[in-house]
PDB file of C-alpha atoms and ligand atoms in Angstrom:
ATOM      1  CA  MET A  12     -20.749  13.191   0.266  1.00 91.00           C
ATOM      2  CA  SER A  13     -21.419   9.740  -0.390  1.00 96.00           C
ATOM      3  CA  PHE A  14     -18.526   6.944  -1.038  1.00 97.00           C
ATOM      4  CA  GLU A  15     -19.615   6.001  -3.971  1.00 98.00           C
ATOM      5  CA  SER A  16     -19.444   9.624  -5.466  1.00 98.00           C
ATOM      6  CA  ARG A  17     -15.924  10.191  -4.279  1.00 98.00           C
ATOM      7  CA  MET A  18     -15.183   7.094  -5.770  1.00 98.00           C
ATOM      8  CA  ARG A  19     -16.904   8.021  -8.916  1.00 98.00           C
ATOM      9  CA  ALA A  20     -14.631  11.180  -8.679  1.00 98.00           C
ATOM     10  CA  VAL A  21     -11.570   9.133  -8.241  1.00 98.00           C
ATOM     11  CA  HIS A  22     -11.884   6.957 -11.084  1.00 98.00           C
ATOM     12  CA  TYR A  23     -12.855  10.327 -13.374  1.00 98.00           C
ATOM     13  CA  LYS A  24      -9.641  11.413 -12.122  1.00 97.00           C
ATOM     14  CA  ILE A  25      -7.785   8.119 -12.786  1.00 98.00           C
ATOM     15  CA  GLU A  26      -9.011   7.893 -16.338  1.00 97.00           C
ATOM     16  CA  GLN A  27      -8.051  11.336 -17.287  1.00 96.00           C
ATOM     17  CA  ALA A  28      -4.711  11.023 -15.859  1.00 95.00           C
ATOM     18  CA  CYS A  29      -4.431   7.257 -18.033  1.00 96.00           C
ATOM     19  CA  ARG A  30      -5.757   8.544 -20.873  1.00 94.00           C
ATOM     20  CA  LYS A  31      -2.822  11.179 -21.034  1.00 89.00           C
ATOM     21  CA  TRP A  32      -0.071   8.717 -20.599  1.00 87.00           C
ATOM     22  CA  ALA A  33      -1.501   6.092 -22.623  1.00 90.00           C
ATOM     23  CA  ARG A  34      -2.141   3.420 -19.512  1.00 93.00           C
ATOM     24  CA  ASP A  35      -5.220   1.396 -18.977  1.00 96.00           C
ATOM     25  CA  PRO A  36      -7.229   2.345 -15.714  1.00 97.00           C
ATOM     26  CA  LYS A  37      -7.966  -1.314 -15.151  1.00 96.00           C
ATOM     27  CA  ASP A  38      -4.303  -1.276 -14.191  1.00 96.00           C
ATOM     28  CA  ILE A  39      -4.258   0.674 -10.998  1.00 98.00           C
ATOM     29  CA  GLU A  40      -5.328  -0.678  -7.562  1.00 98.00           C
ATOM     30  CA  ILE A  41      -6.991   1.516  -5.523  1.00 98.00           C
ATOM     31  CA  ILE A  42      -6.508   0.859  -2.070  1.00 98.00           C
ATOM     32  CA  ALA A  43      -8.633   2.538  -0.049  1.00 98.00           C
ATOM     33  CA  VAL A  44      -7.238   3.721   3.211  1.00 98.00           C
ATOM     34  CA  SER A  45      -9.234   3.466   5.928  1.00 98.00           C
ATOM     35  CA  LYS A  46      -7.060   4.048   9.199  1.00 97.00           C
ATOM     36  CA  LYS A  47      -8.586   6.177  11.722  1.00 97.00           C
ATOM     37  CA  GLN A  48     -12.136   6.391   9.576  1.00 97.00           C
ATOM     38  CA  PRO A  49     -15.290   5.624  11.316  1.00 96.00           C
ATOM     39  CA  LEU A  50     -16.851   2.253  10.912  1.00 96.00           C
ATOM     40  CA  GLU A  51     -19.622   3.346   9.157  1.00 97.00           C
ATOM     41  CA  ARG A  52     -17.535   4.985   6.876  1.00 97.00           C
ATOM     42  CA  VAL A  53     -15.963   1.832   6.192  1.00 98.00           C
ATOM     43  CA  VAL A  54     -19.028   0.165   5.820  1.00 98.00           C
ATOM     44  CA  GLU A  55     -20.055   2.494   3.101  1.00 98.00           C
ATOM     45  CA  GLY A  56     -16.868   1.660   0.876  1.00 98.00           C
ATOM     46  CA  LEU A  57     -17.859  -2.164   1.285  1.00 98.00           C
ATOM     47  CA  GLU A  58     -21.436  -1.911   0.856  1.00 98.00           C
ATOM     48  CA  ASN A  59     -20.569  -0.291  -2.461  1.00 98.00           C
ATOM     49  CA  GLY A  60     -18.860  -2.716  -3.540  1.00 98.00           C
ATOM     50  CA  HIS A  61     -15.095  -1.871  -2.760  1.00 98.00           C
ATOM     51  CA  ARG A  62     -13.199  -4.816  -1.499  1.00 98.00           C
ATOM     52  CA  VAL A  63      -8.991  -3.081  -1.594  1.00 98.00           C
ATOM     53  CA  PHE A  64      -8.621  -1.650   1.847  1.00 98.00           C
ATOM     54  CA  GLY A  65      -5.627  -0.062   3.216  1.00 98.00           C
ATOM     55  CA  GLU A  66      -4.192   0.340   6.864  1.00 98.00           C
ATOM     56  CA  ASN A  67      -1.132   1.376   9.055  1.00 98.00           C
ATOM     57  CA  ILE A  68      -1.233   0.374  12.199  1.00 98.00           C
ATOM     58  CA  VAL A  69      -1.685  -3.706  13.063  1.00 98.00           C
ATOM     59  CA  GLN A  70      -3.746  -3.494  16.370  1.00 98.00           C
ATOM     60  CA  ALA A  71      -6.180  -0.482  14.794  1.00 98.00           C
ATOM     61  CA  ALA A  72      -6.647  -2.751  12.048  1.00 98.00           C
ATOM     62  CA  LYS A  73      -7.018  -5.972  13.801  1.00 98.00           C
ATOM     63  CA  GLU A  74     -10.335  -3.613  15.424  1.00 97.00           C
ATOM     64  CA  THR A  75     -11.463  -2.369  12.309  1.00 97.00           C
ATOM     65  CA  TRP A  76     -11.693  -5.660  10.514  1.00 98.00           C
ATOM     66  CA  GLU A  77     -11.638  -8.441  12.864  1.00 97.00           C
ATOM     67  CA  THR A  78     -13.265  -7.783  16.229  1.00 97.00           C
ATOM     68  CA  SER A  79     -16.010  -5.900  14.077  1.00 96.00           C
ATOM     69  CA  GLY A  80     -16.864  -9.018  12.069  1.00 97.00           C
ATOM     70  CA  LEU A  81     -16.136  -7.184   8.590  1.00 98.00           C
ATOM     71  CA  ARG A  82     -13.595  -9.777   7.206  1.00 96.00           C
ATOM     72  CA  ASN A  83     -15.735 -12.774   8.082  1.00 97.00           C
ATOM     73  CA  LYS A  84     -18.926 -10.788   6.568  1.00 98.00           C
ATOM     74  CA  TYR A  85     -17.013  -9.869   3.146  1.00 98.00           C
ATOM     75  CA  PRO A  86     -14.288 -12.680   2.900  1.00 97.00           C
ATOM     76  CA  ASP A  87     -12.915 -11.253  -0.314  1.00 98.00           C
ATOM     77  CA  VAL A  88     -11.522  -8.282   0.894  1.00 98.00           C
ATOM     78  CA  LYS A  89      -8.050  -7.379   0.524  1.00 98.00           C
ATOM     79  CA  LEU A  90      -6.244  -5.869   2.818  1.00 98.00           C
ATOM     80  CA  HIS A  91      -3.088  -3.927   2.305  1.00 98.00           C
ATOM     81  CA  LEU A  92      -0.457  -2.766   5.647  1.00 98.00           C
ATOM     82  CA  VAL A  93       1.002   0.553   4.485  1.00 98.00           C
ATOM     83  CA  GLY A  94       2.538   1.411   7.829  1.00 98.00           C
ATOM     84  CA  ALA A  95       5.593   0.372   9.590  1.00 98.00           C
ATOM     85  CA  LEU A  96       5.826  -2.807  10.704  1.00 98.00           C
ATOM     86  CA  GLN A  97       7.329  -3.993  13.988  1.00 98.00           C
ATOM     87  CA  THR A  98       8.911  -7.782  14.492  1.00 97.00           C
ATOM     88  CA  ASN A  99       6.889  -8.339  17.603  1.00 97.00           C
ATOM     89  CA  LYS A 100       3.627  -7.516  15.287  1.00 98.00           C
ATOM     90  CA  VAL A 101       4.485  -9.988  12.338  1.00 98.00           C
ATOM     91  CA  LYS A 102       2.505 -12.794  13.953  1.00 98.00           C
ATOM     92  CA  ASP A 103      -0.464 -10.425  13.755  1.00 98.00           C
ATOM     93  CA  ALA A 104      -0.078  -9.020  10.589  1.00 98.00           C
ATOM     94  CA  VAL A 105       0.632 -11.964   8.971  1.00 98.00           C
ATOM     95  CA  ALA A 106      -2.558 -13.580   9.843  1.00 98.00           C
ATOM     96  CA  LEU A 107      -4.330 -10.597   8.762  1.00 98.00           C
ATOM     97  CA  PHE A 108      -3.137  -8.893   5.750  1.00 98.00           C
ATOM     98  CA  ASP A 109      -3.292  -9.939   2.017  1.00 98.00           C
ATOM     99  CA  SER A 110      -0.232  -7.631   1.229  1.00 98.00           C
ATOM    100  CA  ILE A 111       2.370  -6.264   3.424  1.00 98.00           C
ATOM    101  CA  GLN A 112       3.950  -2.854   1.284  1.00 98.00           C
ATOM    102  CA  THR A 113       6.435  -1.831   4.106  1.00 98.00           C
ATOM    103  CA  VAL A 114       9.092  -4.611   3.902  1.00 98.00           C
ATOM    104  CA  ASP A 115      12.693  -2.554   4.729  1.00 98.00           C
ATOM    105  CA  ARG A 116      15.185  -4.570   6.613  1.00 98.00           C
ATOM    106  CA  PRO A 117      16.962  -8.271   6.643  1.00 98.00           C
ATOM    107  CA  SER A 118      15.173  -8.963  10.110  1.00 98.00           C
ATOM    108  CA  LEU A 119      11.610  -8.150   9.035  1.00 98.00           C
ATOM    109  CA  ILE A 120      12.191 -10.653   6.417  1.00 98.00           C
ATOM    110  CA  ASP A 121      13.362 -13.493   8.757  1.00 98.00           C
ATOM    111  CA  ALA A 122      10.460 -12.763  10.866  1.00 98.00           C
ATOM    112  CA  LEU A 123       8.076 -12.750   7.876  1.00 98.00           C
ATOM    113  CA  VAL A 124       9.732 -16.026   6.183  1.00 98.00           C
ATOM    114  CA  LYS A 125       9.226 -17.670   9.577  1.00 98.00           C
ATOM    115  CA  GLU A 126       5.397 -16.725  10.431  1.00 98.00           C
ATOM    116  CA  THR A 127       4.477 -17.021   6.728  1.00 98.00           C
ATOM    117  CA  LYS A 128       5.537 -20.797   6.937  1.00 98.00           C
ATOM    118  CA  LYS A 129       4.128 -21.157  10.141  1.00 98.00           C
ATOM    119  CA  GLN A 130       0.615 -19.617   9.066  1.00 98.00           C
ATOM    120  CA  ASN A 131       0.952 -21.468   5.649  1.00 98.00           C
ATOM    121  CA  LYS A 132      -0.146 -17.701   4.429  1.00 97.00           C
ATOM    122  CA  THR A 133       1.430 -16.292   1.216  1.00 96.00           C
ATOM    123  CA  PRO A 134       0.914 -12.646   1.461  1.00 98.00           C
ATOM    124  CA  GLU A 135       2.479 -10.064  -1.094  1.00 98.00           C
ATOM    125  CA  PHE A 136       5.031  -8.103  -0.076  1.00 98.00           C
ATOM    126  CA  PHE A 137       6.083  -4.795  -1.489  1.00 98.00           C
ATOM    127  CA  ILE A 138       9.865  -2.984  -0.250  1.00 98.00           C
ATOM    128  CA  GLN A 139       9.334   0.710   0.961  1.00 98.00           C
ATOM    129  CA  VAL A 140      11.810   3.021  -0.377  1.00 98.00           C
ATOM    130  CA  ASN A 141      12.750   5.812   1.946  1.00 98.00           C
ATOM    131  CA  THR A 142      13.409   8.027  -1.177  1.00 98.00           C
ATOM    132  CA  GLY A 143      14.392  11.386   0.551  1.00 98.00           C
ATOM    133  CA  GLU A 144      16.372   9.444   3.359  1.00 97.00           C
ATOM    134  CA  GLU A 145      14.468  10.778   6.190  1.00 97.00           C
ATOM    135  CA  PRO A 146      16.282   9.375   9.406  1.00 95.00           C
ATOM    136  CA  GLN A 147      12.279   9.476  11.168  1.00 93.00           C
ATOM    137  CA  LYS A 148      10.984   7.595   8.477  1.00 95.00           C
ATOM    138  CA  ALA A 149      10.602   3.760   7.772  1.00 96.00           C
ATOM    139  CA  GLY A 150      11.791   2.400   4.609  1.00 98.00           C
ATOM    140  CA  VAL A 151      15.265   0.842   3.333  1.00 98.00           C
ATOM    141  CA  SER A 152      17.590   3.534   1.497  1.00 98.00           C
ATOM    142  CA  PRO A 153      18.006   3.814  -1.926  1.00 98.00           C
ATOM    143  CA  SER A 154      21.556   2.807  -1.512  1.00 98.00           C
ATOM    144  CA  GLU A 155      20.826  -0.526   0.698  1.00 98.00           C
ATOM    145  CA  LEU A 156      17.709  -1.503  -1.854  1.00 98.00           C
ATOM    146  CA  PRO A 157      20.064  -3.789  -3.873  1.00 98.00           C
ATOM    147  CA  ARG A 158      21.297  -5.847  -0.725  1.00 98.00           C
ATOM    148  CA  LEU A 159      17.827  -6.088   0.673  1.00 98.00           C
ATOM    149  CA  LEU A 160      16.624  -7.341  -2.968  1.00 98.00           C
ATOM    150  CA  ASP A 161      19.128  -9.839  -2.425  1.00 98.00           C
ATOM    151  CA  TYR A 162      18.508 -11.145   0.988  1.00 98.00           C
ATOM    152  CA  ALA A 163      14.800 -11.001  -0.056  1.00 98.00           C
ATOM    153  CA  LYS A 164      15.907 -13.943  -2.710  1.00 98.00           C
ATOM    154  CA  GLU A 165      18.277 -15.678  -1.154  1.00 98.00           C
ATOM    155  CA  LYS A 166      15.241 -16.258   1.739  1.00 98.00           C
ATOM    156  CA  LYS A 167      13.091 -16.659  -0.863  1.00 96.00           C
ATOM    157  CA  ILE A 168      10.669 -14.236  -0.650  1.00 96.00           C
ATOM    158  CA  HIS A 169       9.453 -12.864  -3.050  1.00 97.00           C
ATOM    159  CA  ILE A 170       9.228  -9.085  -3.515  1.00 98.00           C
ATOM    160  CA  ARG A 171       6.452  -8.160  -5.996  1.00 98.00           C
ATOM    161  CA  GLY A 172       7.350  -4.364  -6.213  1.00 98.00           C
ATOM    162  CA  LEU A 173       8.195  -0.518  -4.455  1.00 98.00           C
ATOM    163  CA  MET A 174       6.340   1.481  -2.235  1.00 98.00           C
ATOM    164  CA  CYS A 175       7.284   4.784  -1.268  1.00 98.00           C
ATOM    165  CA  ILE A 176       5.728   8.060   1.040  1.00 98.00           C
ATOM    166  CA  PRO A 177       7.769  11.353  -0.507  1.00 98.00           C
ATOM    167  CA  PRO A 178       9.153  13.550   2.136  1.00 97.00           C
ATOM    168  CA  PHE A 179       5.957  16.164   2.923  1.00 95.00           C
ATOM    169  CA  ASP A 180       7.794  19.323   1.906  1.00 95.00           C
ATOM    170  CA  GLU A 181       8.937  18.213  -1.683  1.00 96.00           C
ATOM    171  CA  PRO A 182       7.701  17.586  -4.978  1.00 97.00           C
ATOM    172  CA  SER A 183       6.356  14.101  -4.697  1.00 98.00           C
ATOM    173  CA  ALA A 184       6.832  13.817  -8.587  1.00 97.00           C
ATOM    174  CA  LEU A 185      10.578  13.824  -8.024  1.00 98.00           C
ATOM    175  CA  HIS A 186      10.435  10.796  -5.809  1.00 98.00           C
ATOM    176  CA  PHE A 187       7.660   8.798  -7.996  1.00 98.00           C
ATOM    177  CA  VAL A 188       9.855   8.910 -11.082  1.00 98.00           C
ATOM    178  CA  PHE A 189      13.037   8.128  -9.210  1.00 98.00           C
ATOM    179  CA  LEU A 190      11.283   5.082  -7.444  1.00 98.00           C
ATOM    180  CA  LYS A 191       9.879   4.021 -10.886  1.00 98.00           C
ATOM    181  CA  LYS A 192      13.724   4.421 -11.993  1.00 98.00           C
ATOM    182  CA  ILE A 193      14.958   2.251  -9.165  1.00 98.00           C
ATOM    183  CA  ALA A 194      12.244  -0.193  -9.642  1.00 98.00           C
ATOM    184  CA  GLN A 195      13.050  -0.335 -13.615  1.00 98.00           C
ATOM    185  CA  LYS A 196      16.615  -1.309 -12.780  1.00 98.00           C
ATOM    186  CA  HIS A 197      15.543  -4.446 -10.747  1.00 98.00           C
ATOM    187  CA  ASP A 198      12.951  -5.617 -13.247  1.00 98.00           C
ATOM    188  CA  LEU A 199       9.928  -4.526 -10.660  1.00 98.00           C
ATOM    189  CA  ASN A 200       6.417  -3.847 -12.068  1.00 96.00           C
ATOM    190  CA  PHE A 201       4.385  -2.922  -9.356  1.00 98.00           C
ATOM    191  CA  LEU A 202       4.935   0.374  -7.848  1.00 98.00           C
ATOM    192  CA  SER A 203       2.883   1.671  -4.674  1.00 98.00           C
ATOM    193  CA  MET A 204       2.844   5.822  -4.743  1.00 98.00           C
ATOM    194  CA  GLY A 205       0.371   8.685  -4.677  1.00 98.00           C
ATOM    195  CA  MET A 206      -1.908   9.703  -2.186  1.00 98.00           C
ATOM    196  CA  SER A 207      -4.946  11.676  -1.783  1.00 98.00           C
ATOM    197  CA  SER A 208      -2.907  14.904  -2.657  1.00 97.00           C
ATOM    198  CA  ASP A 209      -0.932  13.203  -5.492  1.00 97.00           C
ATOM    199  CA  TYR A 210      -2.091   9.960  -6.727  1.00 98.00           C
ATOM    200  CA  GLU A 211      -2.576  11.578 -10.098  1.00 97.00           C
ATOM    201  CA  LYS A 212       0.872  12.764 -10.539  1.00 96.00           C
ATOM    202  CA  ALA A 213       1.711   9.285  -9.057  1.00 97.00           C
ATOM    203  CA  ILE A 214      -0.011   7.614 -12.075  1.00 97.00           C
ATOM    204  CA  THR A 215       1.668   9.344 -14.686  1.00 95.00           C
ATOM    205  CA  SER A 216       5.010   8.100 -13.074  1.00 96.00           C
ATOM    206  CA  GLY A 217       4.371   4.443 -13.346  1.00 96.00           C
ATOM    207  CA  ALA A 218       2.229   4.123 -10.038  1.00 98.00           C
ATOM    208  CA  THR A 219       0.173   0.204 -10.318  1.00 98.00           C
ATOM    209  CA  HIS A 220      -1.242   0.693  -6.451  1.00 98.00           C
ATOM    210  CA  VAL A 221      -2.618   3.856  -5.146  1.00 98.00           C
ATOM    211  CA  ARG A 222      -3.414   4.511  -1.779  1.00 98.00           C
ATOM    212  CA  ILE A 223      -6.249   6.922  -1.285  1.00 98.00           C
ATOM    213  CA  GLY A 224      -7.903   7.837   2.515  1.00 98.00           C
ATOM    214  CA  SER A 225      -9.392  11.272   2.784  1.00 98.00           C
ATOM    215  CA  GLU A 226     -10.509  11.690  -0.723  1.00 98.00           C
ATOM    216  CA  LEU A 227     -12.494   8.908  -0.315  1.00 98.00           C
ATOM    217  CA  PHE A 228     -13.679   8.732   3.043  1.00 97.00           C
ATOM    218  CA  GLY A 229     -13.341  12.326   4.353  1.00 96.00           C
ATOM    219  CA  GLU A 230     -11.204  13.975   6.794  1.00 94.00           C
ATOM    220  CA  ARG A 231      -9.715  11.115   9.395  1.00 92.00           C
ATOM    221  CA  ALA A 232     -10.800  12.053  12.932  1.00 80.00           C
TER     222      ALA A 232
HETATM  223  C1  PLP T 311      -2.677   7.466   5.438  1.00 82.87           C
HETATM  224  C2  PLP T 311      -2.010   6.728   4.796  1.00 82.87           C
HETATM  225  C3  PLP T 311      -2.193   7.135   2.826  1.00 82.87           C
HETATM  226  C4  PLP T 311      -3.858   7.890   2.613  1.00 82.87           C
HETATM  227  O1  PLP T 311      -3.513   9.388   3.008  1.00 82.87           O
HETATM  228  P1  PLP T 311      -4.616  10.359   2.098  1.00 82.87           P
HETATM  229  O2  PLP T 311      -3.400  11.382   2.239  1.00 82.87           O
HETATM  230  O3  PLP T 311      -5.813  10.279   3.549  1.00 82.87           O
HETATM  231  O4  PLP T 311      -5.153   9.739   0.944  1.00 82.87           O
HETATM  232  C5  PLP T 311      -1.655   6.512   2.284  1.00 82.87           C
HETATM  233  N1  PLP T 311      -0.337   6.066   2.217  1.00 82.87           N
HETATM  234  C6  PLP T 311      -0.197   5.823   3.808  1.00 82.87           C
HETATM  235  C7  PLP T 311       1.181   4.920   3.967  1.00 82.87           C
HETATM  236  C8  PLP T 311      -0.899   6.269   4.692  1.00 82.87           C
HETATM  237  O5  PLP T 311      -0.176   6.023   6.055  1.00 82.87           O
END
């Protein structure tokens, strides 16, 4: 199936979900998660006019977007980092990404402040919340979030919204509603939640950014 028809199907489902909840589809940003996809599928998405993409590993994203020359060829592309960020990758991440969705600790905020100043860049930031409190998963625990938000404020780093990846084996809708509640409490208006299997549910819970990989590109390698 072509990217175009896959995208059309995604748009249709988003419109349906929005209609039920009186939301405007224009308020939903579709992040096409291109990680582990063959380059020709990414190019097809670009040729089709899509410009917002997500990647989860800095080094792999550099190869897909820089080494390939795609970033230069399509300068209006917007790249979101949706995977955990190690401090030693901050320099490359700031150079490449327009949005970093996985801020989750004070030391990372320190590194981001330093590097964004150095490179004179102003990416958007989301805090990743580990809503399921899974030990192996990145993200700040919900109880630590207020402190991290205070820290970001103190460091003058603007946090645009929250992001979550619900536990694999739990109903994701519960986590989406939970994230929305936390965001409201802190006056944050943007929510990155929902993937191929559950983005409609995420939209009914208030997602503003959905991260869709396999439904747009097909199965990953
Ligand atoms: C891979 C990935 C996605 C996309 O997953 P699909 O199920 O293929 O839509 C979304 N968000 C994150 C954080 C990912 O790592």
